[in-house]
Short mmCIF file of C-alpha atoms in Angstrom, two decimals:
data_model
loop_
_atom_site.label_atom_id
_atom_site.label_comp_id
_atom_site.label_asym_id
_atom_site.label_seq_id
_atom_site.Cartn_x
_atom_site.Cartn_y
_atom_site.Cartn_z
CA ARG D 1 44.36 -72.22 -14.87
CA PRO D 2 46.82 -69.37 -15.46
CA PRO D 3 47.20 -68.52 -19.14
CA GLY D 4 50.19 -70.14 -20.80
CA LEU D 5 52.50 -68.68 -23.40
CA SER D 6 50.34 -70.08 -26.17
CA ASP D 7 47.42 -67.96 -24.94
CA VAL D 8 49.29 -64.64 -25.23
CA ASP D 9 48.37 -62.29 -28.06
CA TRP D 10 51.90 -61.68 -29.25
CA ALA D 11 50.84 -59.17 -31.91
CA ALA D 12 49.37 -56.97 -29.17
CA VAL D 13 52.53 -57.38 -27.13
CA HIS D 14 54.61 -56.28 -30.10
CA ASP D 15 52.38 -53.24 -30.64
CA LEU D 16 52.73 -52.21 -27.00
CA ARG D 17 56.49 -52.68 -27.06
CA GLY D 18 56.79 -50.62 -30.22
CA ALA D 19 54.71 -47.77 -28.79
CA ARG D 20 56.75 -47.83 -25.57
CA GLU D 21 60.06 -47.81 -27.45
CA LEU D 22 58.98 -44.85 -29.59
CA ALA D 23 57.68 -42.95 -26.56
CA MET D 24 61.08 -43.40 -24.92
CA GLY D 25 62.90 -42.24 -28.03
CA GLY D 26 64.06 -45.70 -29.06
CA MET D 27 63.34 -48.03 -31.94
CA PRO D 28 60.63 -50.70 -32.03
CA PRO D 29 61.81 -54.28 -32.38
CA ALA D 30 61.91 -55.64 -35.90
CA PRO D 31 58.76 -57.59 -36.79
CA THR D 32 59.26 -61.32 -37.28
CA GLY D 33 56.66 -63.94 -38.01
CA MET D 34 53.67 -61.66 -37.43
CA PRO D 35 50.54 -61.23 -39.55
CA ASP D 36 50.65 -58.41 -42.11
CA GLY D 37 48.65 -55.95 -39.99
CA PRO D 38 50.89 -55.84 -36.91
CA ALA D 39 54.01 -56.16 -39.06
CA ASN D 40 53.05 -53.18 -41.20
CA ARG D 41 52.20 -51.11 -38.14
CA ALA D 42 55.63 -51.91 -36.73
CA ARG D 43 57.26 -50.97 -40.06
CA ALA D 44 55.32 -47.69 -40.06
CA ARG D 45 56.52 -46.86 -36.55
CA ARG D 46 60.08 -47.70 -37.48
CA ALA D 47 59.92 -45.44 -40.57
CA TYR D 48 58.41 -42.66 -38.44
CA ALA D 49 61.20 -42.98 -35.88
CA GLN D 50 63.67 -42.69 -38.76
CA GLU D 51 61.84 -39.54 -40.00
CA ASP D 52 60.76 -41.16 -43.27
CA LEU D 53 57.23 -39.79 -43.22
CA VAL D 54 56.27 -41.01 -46.68
CA ALA D 55 57.27 -44.60 -45.91
CA ALA D 56 55.44 -44.36 -42.58
CA CYS D 57 52.24 -43.56 -44.46
CA ASP D 58 52.79 -46.31 -47.00
CA HIS D 59 53.23 -48.95 -44.31
CA TRP D 60 50.43 -47.71 -42.07
CA PHE D 61 47.79 -47.57 -44.79
CA SER D 62 48.69 -51.02 -46.07
CA GLN D 63 46.71 -52.29 -43.04
CA SER D 64 43.30 -51.32 -41.73
CA GLN D 65 43.64 -50.62 -37.99
CA ALA D 66 42.91 -47.07 -36.84
CA PRO D 67 45.44 -45.27 -34.59
CA ALA D 68 44.99 -46.54 -31.04
CA SER D 69 47.57 -44.36 -29.26
CA ASP D 70 48.81 -40.78 -29.36
CA ILE D 71 52.03 -41.94 -31.03
CA ASP D 72 50.13 -43.66 -33.81
CA LEU D 73 47.82 -40.68 -34.24
CA LEU D 74 50.82 -38.35 -34.57
CA LEU D 75 52.36 -40.74 -37.08
CA VAL D 76 49.26 -40.86 -39.26
CA VAL D 77 48.44 -37.15 -39.20
CA GLU D 78 52.00 -35.95 -39.72
CA CYS D 79 52.74 -38.34 -42.56
CA LEU D 80 49.52 -37.26 -44.30
CA ALA D 81 50.40 -33.60 -43.70
CA GLU D 82 53.83 -34.10 -45.29
CA GLN D 83 52.07 -35.13 -48.49
CA ALA D 84 49.34 -32.45 -48.20
CA GLN D 85 46.66 -35.14 -48.21
CA PRO D 86 43.09 -33.82 -47.79
CA GLU D 87 42.40 -36.29 -44.96
CA THR D 88 44.79 -34.30 -42.76
CA ALA D 89 42.27 -31.53 -42.12
CA ASP D 90 39.69 -34.09 -40.93
CA LEU D 91 42.10 -35.61 -38.41
CA LEU D 92 43.58 -32.41 -36.98
CA PRO D 93 40.64 -31.47 -34.68
CA GLY D 94 40.90 -34.82 -32.89
CA LEU D 95 44.64 -34.45 -32.57
CA HIS D 96 44.23 -30.90 -31.25
CA GLN D 97 42.11 -32.17 -28.36
CA ARG D 98 44.84 -34.60 -27.29
CA ARG D 99 48.04 -32.88 -28.47
CA PRO D 100 47.40 -29.17 -29.18
CA VAL D 101 51.05 -28.12 -29.56
CA GLU D 102 51.90 -30.89 -32.01
CA ALA D 103 48.59 -30.32 -33.82
CA ALA D 104 49.58 -26.73 -34.58
CA ALA D 105 53.03 -27.83 -35.75
CA ILE D 106 51.58 -30.51 -38.01
CA SER D 107 48.95 -28.10 -39.32
CA ALA D 108 51.85 -25.84 -40.32
CA ARG D 109 53.40 -28.73 -42.24
CA MET D 110 50.13 -29.34 -44.05
CA PHE D 111 49.90 -25.68 -45.13
CA ALA D 112 53.57 -25.57 -46.13
CA ARG D 113 53.28 -28.63 -48.35
CA ALA D 114 50.06 -27.27 -49.85
CA GLY D 115 51.88 -24.11 -50.94
CA GLN D 116 50.40 -21.79 -48.29
CA PRO D 117 53.48 -20.42 -46.47
CA VAL D 118 51.72 -17.56 -44.69
CA GLN D 119 49.25 -19.90 -43.00
CA ALA D 120 52.09 -22.31 -42.26
CA ALA D 121 54.11 -19.61 -40.52
CA ALA D 122 51.10 -18.53 -38.47
CA GLU D 123 50.57 -22.11 -37.24
CA LEU D 124 54.25 -22.47 -36.38
CA GLU D 125 54.12 -19.26 -34.37
CA ARG D 126 51.13 -20.62 -32.47
CA ALA D 127 52.92 -23.93 -31.82
CA PHE D 128 56.12 -22.28 -30.59
CA VAL D 129 54.30 -19.92 -28.22
CA ALA D 130 52.21 -22.79 -26.79
CA PHE D 131 55.36 -24.89 -26.42
CA ARG D 132 56.62 -22.40 -23.83
CA LYS D 133 54.03 -23.69 -21.34
CA ASP D 134 53.59 -27.35 -22.27
CA PRO D 135 56.55 -29.69 -21.73
CA TRP D 136 54.56 -32.84 -22.53
CA VAL D 137 55.17 -32.83 -26.25
CA HIS D 138 56.71 -35.26 -28.70
CA THR D 139 60.06 -33.56 -29.19
CA THR D 140 60.81 -35.03 -32.62
CA VAL D 141 57.63 -33.45 -34.00
CA MET D 142 58.74 -30.08 -32.65
CA ALA D 143 62.30 -30.56 -33.90
CA ARG D 144 60.87 -31.04 -37.39
CA ALA D 145 58.74 -27.93 -36.85
CA LEU D 146 61.90 -25.94 -36.12
CA ASP D 147 63.46 -27.23 -39.34
CA LEU D 148 60.29 -26.23 -41.17
CA ALA D 149 60.60 -22.68 -39.80
CA VAL D 150 64.07 -22.36 -41.35
CA GLU D 151 62.81 -23.77 -44.64
CA LEU D 152 59.92 -21.30 -44.78
CA CYS D 153 62.06 -18.27 -43.94
CA ARG D 154 64.73 -19.09 -46.50
CA LYS D 155 62.08 -19.27 -49.21
CA ASN D 156 60.00 -16.35 -47.84
CA PRO D 157 62.16 -13.90 -45.84
CA ALA D 158 59.10 -11.75 -45.15
CA LEU D 159 57.84 -14.46 -42.78
CA SER D 160 60.89 -14.13 -40.55
CA ALA D 161 59.65 -11.35 -38.27
CA GLY D 162 56.79 -13.31 -36.71
CA LEU D 163 58.77 -16.51 -36.32
CA PHE D 164 61.73 -14.61 -34.85
CA GLU D 165 59.39 -13.20 -32.20
CA ALA D 166 57.76 -16.57 -31.52
CA LEU D 167 61.19 -18.12 -30.86
CA GLN D 168 62.28 -15.36 -28.49
CA TYR D 169 61.75 -17.28 -25.22
CA PRO D 170 62.77 -20.81 -24.18
CA PHE D 171 60.31 -23.64 -24.51
CA ALA D 172 58.96 -25.37 -21.39
CA ALA D 173 61.70 -27.02 -19.32
CA ARG D 174 64.16 -25.62 -21.89
CA ILE D 175 63.40 -28.50 -24.23
CA LEU D 176 65.32 -28.20 -27.54
CA GLU D 177 67.02 -25.08 -26.19
CA GLU D 178 70.11 -25.23 -28.40
CA SER D 179 67.98 -25.99 -31.44
CA ARG D 180 65.67 -23.07 -30.63
CA LYS D 181 68.61 -20.63 -30.48
CA ASP D 182 70.15 -22.07 -33.65
CA VAL D 183 66.88 -21.80 -35.56
CA ARG D 184 66.20 -18.29 -34.29
CA LEU D 185 69.62 -17.33 -35.63
CA GLU D 186 68.87 -18.97 -39.01
CA VAL D 187 65.55 -17.10 -39.15
CA ALA D 188 67.34 -13.83 -38.39
CA MET D 189 69.96 -14.49 -41.07
CA ALA D 190 67.21 -15.22 -43.60
CA SER D 191 65.57 -11.88 -42.78
CA ARG D 192 68.82 -10.01 -43.56
CA SER D 193 68.05 -7.75 -40.59
CA SER D 194 71.22 -6.65 -38.81
CA ALA D 195 69.22 -5.87 -35.67
CA GLN D 196 67.64 -9.32 -35.58
CA CYS D 197 70.88 -11.16 -36.27
CA ALA D 198 72.69 -9.19 -33.56
CA GLU D 199 69.98 -10.09 -31.05
CA ALA D 200 70.13 -13.74 -32.07
CA PHE D 201 73.94 -13.90 -31.84
CA THR D 202 73.90 -12.21 -28.43
CA ALA D 203 72.03 -15.23 -27.03
CA PHE D 204 75.20 -17.29 -27.52
CA GLU D 205 77.50 -14.93 -25.61
CA PRO D 206 79.91 -15.09 -23.89
CA TRP D 207 80.78 -18.59 -25.18
CA PRO D 208 79.98 -18.68 -28.91
CA PRO D 209 80.22 -21.99 -30.78
CA TRP D 210 83.77 -22.32 -32.10
CA ARG D 211 82.86 -22.95 -35.74
CA GLU D 212 84.15 -20.95 -38.68
CA ARG D 213 80.83 -20.23 -40.33
CA PHE D 214 79.28 -19.14 -37.02
CA LEU D 215 82.24 -16.91 -36.16
CA ARG D 216 82.32 -15.41 -39.66
CA ASP D 217 78.61 -14.56 -39.64
CA ARG D 218 78.88 -13.23 -36.09
CA CYS D 219 81.72 -10.89 -37.09
CA SER D 220 79.80 -9.67 -40.16
CA CYS D 221 76.57 -9.17 -38.23
CA TYR D 222 78.14 -7.34 -35.31
CA THR D 223 80.09 -5.12 -37.71
CA ALA D 224 76.98 -4.25 -39.72
CA SER D 225 74.97 -3.47 -36.60
CA GLU D 226 77.79 -1.56 -34.84
CA HIS D 227 77.50 -3.98 -31.93
CA PRO D 228 79.84 -3.37 -28.97
CA LEU D 229 81.39 -6.82 -29.57
CA LYS D 230 82.22 -6.22 -33.23
CA GLU D 231 85.98 -5.97 -32.69
CA SER D 232 86.27 -8.93 -30.34
CA SER D 233 84.03 -11.07 -32.58
CA CYS D 234 86.25 -10.44 -35.59
CA ALA D 235 89.32 -11.14 -33.43
CA ASP D 236 87.76 -14.50 -32.50
CA LEU D 237 87.36 -15.30 -36.19
CA GLU D 238 91.01 -14.49 -36.90
CA GLN D 239 92.12 -16.57 -33.93
CA PHE D 240 90.10 -19.51 -35.20
CA ARG D 241 91.60 -19.25 -38.68
CA ARG D 242 95.15 -18.99 -37.37
CA ALA D 243 94.70 -22.12 -35.27
CA ALA D 244 92.91 -24.12 -37.94
CA PRO D 245 94.92 -26.99 -39.50
CA THR D 246 96.02 -26.71 -43.11
CA ARG D 247 93.41 -28.09 -45.47
CA LEU D 248 94.35 -31.27 -47.31
CA GLU D 249 93.81 -29.63 -50.71
CA ALA D 250 95.94 -26.54 -49.93
CA GLY D 251 98.60 -25.93 -52.56
CA LEU D 252 97.31 -28.53 -55.02
CA VAL D 253 97.19 -27.65 -58.70
CA PRO D 254 93.58 -27.49 -59.95
#
Protein backbone atom coordinates (compact mmCIF):
# COMPACT_ATOMS: atom_id res chain seq x y z
CA ARG A 1 0.00 0.00 0.00
CA PRO A 2 1.44 3.41 -0.91
CA PRO A 3 2.06 5.59 2.13
CA GLY A 4 -0.72 8.05 2.87
CA LEU A 5 -0.45 11.60 4.11
CA SER A 6 -0.70 10.42 7.68
CA ASP A 7 2.51 8.40 7.22
CA VAL A 8 4.63 11.40 6.16
CA ASP A 9 7.17 12.77 8.63
CA TRP A 10 6.12 16.38 8.29
CA ALA A 11 8.87 17.65 10.63
CA ALA A 12 11.47 16.21 8.25
CA VAL A 13 9.66 17.77 5.30
CA HIS A 14 9.73 21.15 7.04
CA ASP A 15 13.45 20.79 7.76
CA LEU A 16 14.18 19.99 4.12
CA ARG A 17 12.07 22.88 2.88
CA GLY A 18 13.80 25.27 5.25
CA ALA A 19 17.27 24.16 4.16
CA ARG A 20 16.26 24.46 0.50
CA GLU A 21 14.81 27.94 1.00
CA LEU A 22 17.95 29.15 2.77
CA ALA A 23 20.21 27.61 0.11
CA MET A 24 18.26 29.52 -2.54
CA GLY A 25 18.50 32.76 -0.59
CA GLY A 26 14.89 32.72 0.59
CA MET A 27 13.17 32.38 3.92
CA PRO A 28 12.00 29.12 5.51
CA PRO A 29 8.28 28.77 6.09
CA ALA A 30 7.05 29.74 9.52
CA PRO A 31 6.74 26.75 11.87
CA THR A 32 3.18 25.85 12.85
CA GLY A 33 2.03 22.96 14.96
CA MET A 34 5.40 21.22 15.09
CA PRO A 35 7.22 19.72 18.09
CA ASP A 36 9.70 22.02 19.83
CA GLY A 37 12.79 20.52 18.16
CA PRO A 38 11.85 21.12 14.51
CA ALA A 39 10.18 24.41 15.40
CA ASN A 40 13.29 25.73 17.11
CA ARG A 41 15.49 24.61 14.24
CA ALA A 42 13.21 26.50 11.86
CA ARG A 43 13.35 29.58 14.10
CA ALA A 44 17.15 29.35 14.18
CA ARG A 45 17.32 29.20 10.39
CA ARG A 46 14.97 32.15 10.10
CA ALA A 47 17.09 34.22 12.53
CA TYR A 48 20.23 33.24 10.61
CA ALA A 49 18.67 34.32 7.32
CA GLN A 50 17.83 37.64 8.98
CA GLU A 51 21.48 37.96 10.17
CA ASP A 52 20.55 37.76 13.86
CA LEU A 53 23.37 35.43 14.84
CA VAL A 54 22.74 35.59 18.58
CA ALA A 55 19.07 34.61 18.20
CA ALA A 56 20.09 31.85 15.79
CA CYS A 57 22.27 30.34 18.52
CA ASP A 58 19.58 30.72 21.16
CA HIS A 59 17.00 28.89 19.06
CA TRP A 60 19.35 26.19 17.81
CA PHE A 61 20.70 25.23 21.22
CA SER A 62 17.22 25.08 22.72
CA GLN A 63 16.96 21.70 20.94
CA SER A 64 19.35 18.77 20.80
CA GLN A 65 19.79 17.79 17.15
CA ALA A 66 23.27 18.17 15.68
CA PRO A 67 23.72 20.02 12.35
CA ALA A 68 22.76 17.68 9.53
CA SER A 69 23.53 19.93 6.55
CA ASP A 70 26.17 22.44 5.49
CA ILE A 71 23.70 25.28 6.05
CA ASP A 72 23.04 24.18 9.61
CA LEU A 73 26.75 23.70 10.28
CA LEU A 74 27.47 27.22 9.03
CA LEU A 75 24.67 28.54 11.21
CA VAL A 76 25.97 26.87 14.35
CA VAL A 77 29.66 27.69 13.89
CA GLU A 78 29.12 31.29 12.82
CA CYS A 79 26.68 32.09 15.60
CA LEU A 80 29.11 30.63 18.15
CA ALA A 81 31.97 32.60 16.58
CA GLU A 82 29.99 35.84 16.87
CA GLN A 83 29.90 35.31 20.63
CA ALA A 84 33.51 34.06 20.84
CA GLN A 85 32.32 30.78 22.35
CA PRO A 86 35.10 28.25 23.02
CA GLU A 87 33.19 25.51 21.17
CA THR A 88 33.87 27.36 17.91
CA ALA A 89 37.47 26.17 17.72
CA ASP A 90 36.35 22.53 18.07
CA LEU A 91 33.88 22.83 15.19
CA LEU A 92 36.06 24.75 12.73
CA PRO A 93 38.21 21.78 11.53
CA GLY A 94 35.09 19.89 10.45
CA LEU A 95 33.73 22.95 8.71
CA HIS A 96 37.07 23.52 6.99
CA GLN A 97 36.87 20.08 5.37
CA ARG A 98 33.46 20.88 3.87
CA ARG A 99 33.56 24.67 3.44
CA PRO A 100 37.17 25.95 3.60
CA VAL A 101 36.46 29.51 2.41
CA GLU A 102 33.63 30.08 4.86
CA ALA A 103 35.64 28.37 7.61
CA ALA A 104 38.40 30.96 7.25
CA ALA A 105 35.87 33.80 7.26
CA ILE A 106 34.15 32.46 10.37
CA SER A 107 37.50 31.85 12.06
CA ALA A 108 38.22 35.54 11.47
CA ARG A 109 34.95 36.42 13.21
CA MET A 110 35.90 34.26 16.18
CA PHE A 111 39.27 36.01 16.54
CA ALA A 112 37.73 39.45 16.08
CA ARG A 113 35.14 38.89 18.80
CA ALA A 114 37.83 37.44 21.07
CA GLY A 115 39.84 40.67 20.79
CA GLN A 116 42.55 39.31 18.48
CA PRO A 117 42.37 41.62 15.43
CA VAL A 118 45.70 40.62 13.90
CA GLN A 119 44.71 36.96 13.72
CA ALA A 120 41.28 37.98 12.47
CA ALA A 121 42.76 40.01 9.63
CA ALA A 122 45.07 37.14 8.65
CA GLU A 123 42.10 34.74 8.42
CA LEU A 124 40.11 37.24 6.36
CA GLU A 125 43.02 37.61 3.95
CA ARG A 126 43.14 33.83 3.58
CA ALA A 127 39.38 33.68 2.98
CA PHE A 128 39.39 36.44 0.36
CA VAL A 129 42.30 34.94 -1.58
CA ALA A 130 40.67 31.48 -1.57
CA PHE A 131 37.37 33.03 -2.65
CA ARG A 132 39.01 34.01 -5.95
CA LYS A 133 39.00 30.34 -7.02
CA ASP A 134 35.94 28.87 -5.31
CA PRO A 135 32.51 30.11 -6.43
CA TRP A 136 30.61 27.53 -4.36
CA VAL A 137 30.37 29.57 -1.20
CA HIS A 138 27.53 30.84 0.93
CA THR A 139 27.53 34.47 -0.17
CA THR A 140 25.91 35.90 2.96
CA VAL A 141 28.77 34.53 5.07
CA MET A 142 31.26 36.24 2.79
CA ALA A 143 29.24 39.46 2.72
CA ARG A 144 29.49 39.54 6.51
CA ALA A 145 33.22 38.86 6.19
CA LEU A 146 33.56 41.94 3.99
CA ASP A 147 31.74 44.02 6.60
CA LEU A 148 34.07 42.61 9.23
CA ALA A 149 37.09 43.74 7.19
CA VAL A 150 35.82 47.32 7.26
CA GLU A 151 35.15 47.09 11.00
CA LEU A 152 38.67 45.80 11.70
CA CYS A 153 40.40 48.43 9.57
CA ARG A 154 38.48 51.33 11.08
CA LYS A 155 39.54 50.22 14.55
CA ASN A 156 43.07 49.16 13.51
CA PRO A 157 44.26 51.08 10.42
CA ALA A 158 47.56 49.18 10.50
CA LEU A 159 45.69 46.08 9.32
CA SER A 160 44.59 47.77 6.11
CA ALA A 161 47.62 46.95 3.95
CA GLY A 162 47.15 43.18 3.96
CA LEU A 163 43.39 43.32 3.50
CA PHE A 164 43.74 45.90 0.71
CA GLU A 165 46.03 43.48 -1.12
CA ALA A 166 43.75 40.49 -0.49
CA LEU A 167 40.82 42.37 -2.05
CA GLN A 168 42.77 43.41 -5.14
CA TYR A 169 41.27 40.84 -7.55
CA PRO A 170 37.65 39.80 -8.19
CA PHE A 171 36.24 36.78 -6.44
CA ALA A 172 35.28 33.69 -8.45
CA ALA A 173 32.56 34.39 -11.02
CA ARG A 174 32.71 38.02 -9.86
CA ILE A 175 30.51 37.20 -6.89
CA LEU A 176 29.93 40.25 -4.64
CA GLU A 177 31.94 42.36 -7.09
CA GLU A 178 30.43 45.72 -6.18
CA SER A 179 30.74 44.94 -2.48
CA ARG A 180 34.38 43.91 -2.95
CA LYS A 181 35.23 47.23 -4.62
CA ASP A 182 33.27 49.21 -2.03
CA VAL A 183 35.00 47.45 0.85
CA ARG A 184 38.44 47.80 -0.73
CA LEU A 185 37.76 51.53 -0.94
CA GLU A 186 36.66 51.65 2.72
CA VAL A 187 39.83 49.77 3.70
CA ALA A 188 41.93 52.25 1.73
CA MET A 189 40.18 55.23 3.34
CA ALA A 190 40.79 53.73 6.79
CA SER A 191 44.51 53.42 6.00
CA ARG A 192 44.72 57.15 5.16
CA SER A 193 47.06 56.22 2.30
CA SER A 194 46.59 58.51 -0.70
CA ALA A 195 48.17 55.90 -2.98
CA GLN A 196 45.80 53.16 -1.81
CA CYS A 197 42.70 55.34 -2.01
CA ALA A 198 43.63 56.50 -5.52
CA GLU A 199 44.02 52.89 -6.64
CA ALA A 200 40.71 51.94 -5.07
CA PHE A 201 38.84 54.88 -6.64
CA THR A 202 40.34 54.13 -10.05
CA ALA A 203 38.48 50.79 -10.06
CA PHE A 204 35.21 52.73 -10.38
CA GLU A 205 36.26 54.78 -13.42
CA PRO A 206 35.02 55.97 -15.83
CA TRP A 207 31.52 55.78 -14.30
CA PRO A 208 31.83 56.63 -10.60
CA PRO A 209 28.77 56.26 -8.34
CA TRP A 210 26.90 59.56 -8.38
CA ARG A 211 26.78 60.06 -4.61
CA GLU A 212 27.99 63.15 -2.79
CA ARG A 213 30.16 61.42 -0.21
CA PHE A 214 31.80 59.23 -2.86
CA LEU A 215 32.45 62.20 -5.17
CA ARG A 216 33.78 64.32 -2.29
CA ASP A 217 36.21 61.64 -1.12
CA ARG A 218 37.24 60.94 -4.71
CA CYS A 219 38.06 64.61 -5.29
CA SER A 220 40.04 64.81 -2.03
CA CYS A 221 41.93 61.59 -2.69
CA TYR A 222 42.83 62.41 -6.29
CA THR A 223 43.95 65.89 -5.24
CA ALA A 224 46.15 64.55 -2.44
CA SER A 225 47.72 61.94 -4.70
CA GLU A 226 48.14 64.29 -7.70
CA HIS A 227 46.09 61.86 -9.78
CA PRO A 228 45.55 62.79 -13.44
CA LEU A 229 41.79 62.89 -12.80
CA LYS A 230 41.97 65.33 -9.89
CA GLU A 231 40.50 68.27 -11.80
CA SER A 232 37.70 66.33 -13.47
CA SER A 233 36.82 64.56 -10.21
CA CYS A 234 36.40 67.86 -8.40
CA ALA A 235 34.38 69.18 -11.35
CA ASP A 236 32.07 66.16 -10.98
CA LEU A 237 31.57 67.04 -7.32
CA GLU A 238 30.65 70.63 -8.16
CA GLN A 239 28.28 69.45 -10.88
CA PHE A 240 26.57 67.14 -8.41
CA ARG A 241 26.16 69.90 -5.84
CA ARG A 242 24.78 72.35 -8.39
CA ALA A 243 22.17 69.84 -9.53
CA ALA A 244 21.21 68.68 -6.05
CA PRO A 245 17.75 69.79 -4.81
CA THR A 246 17.54 72.29 -1.99
CA ARG A 247 17.50 70.59 1.39
CA LEU A 248 14.25 70.81 3.33
CA GLU A 249 15.99 72.45 6.30
CA ALA A 250 17.78 75.12 4.22
CA GLY A 251 17.15 78.62 5.53
CA LEU A 252 15.43 77.53 8.73
CA VAL A 253 16.30 79.31 11.96
CA PRO A 254 18.08 76.95 14.39
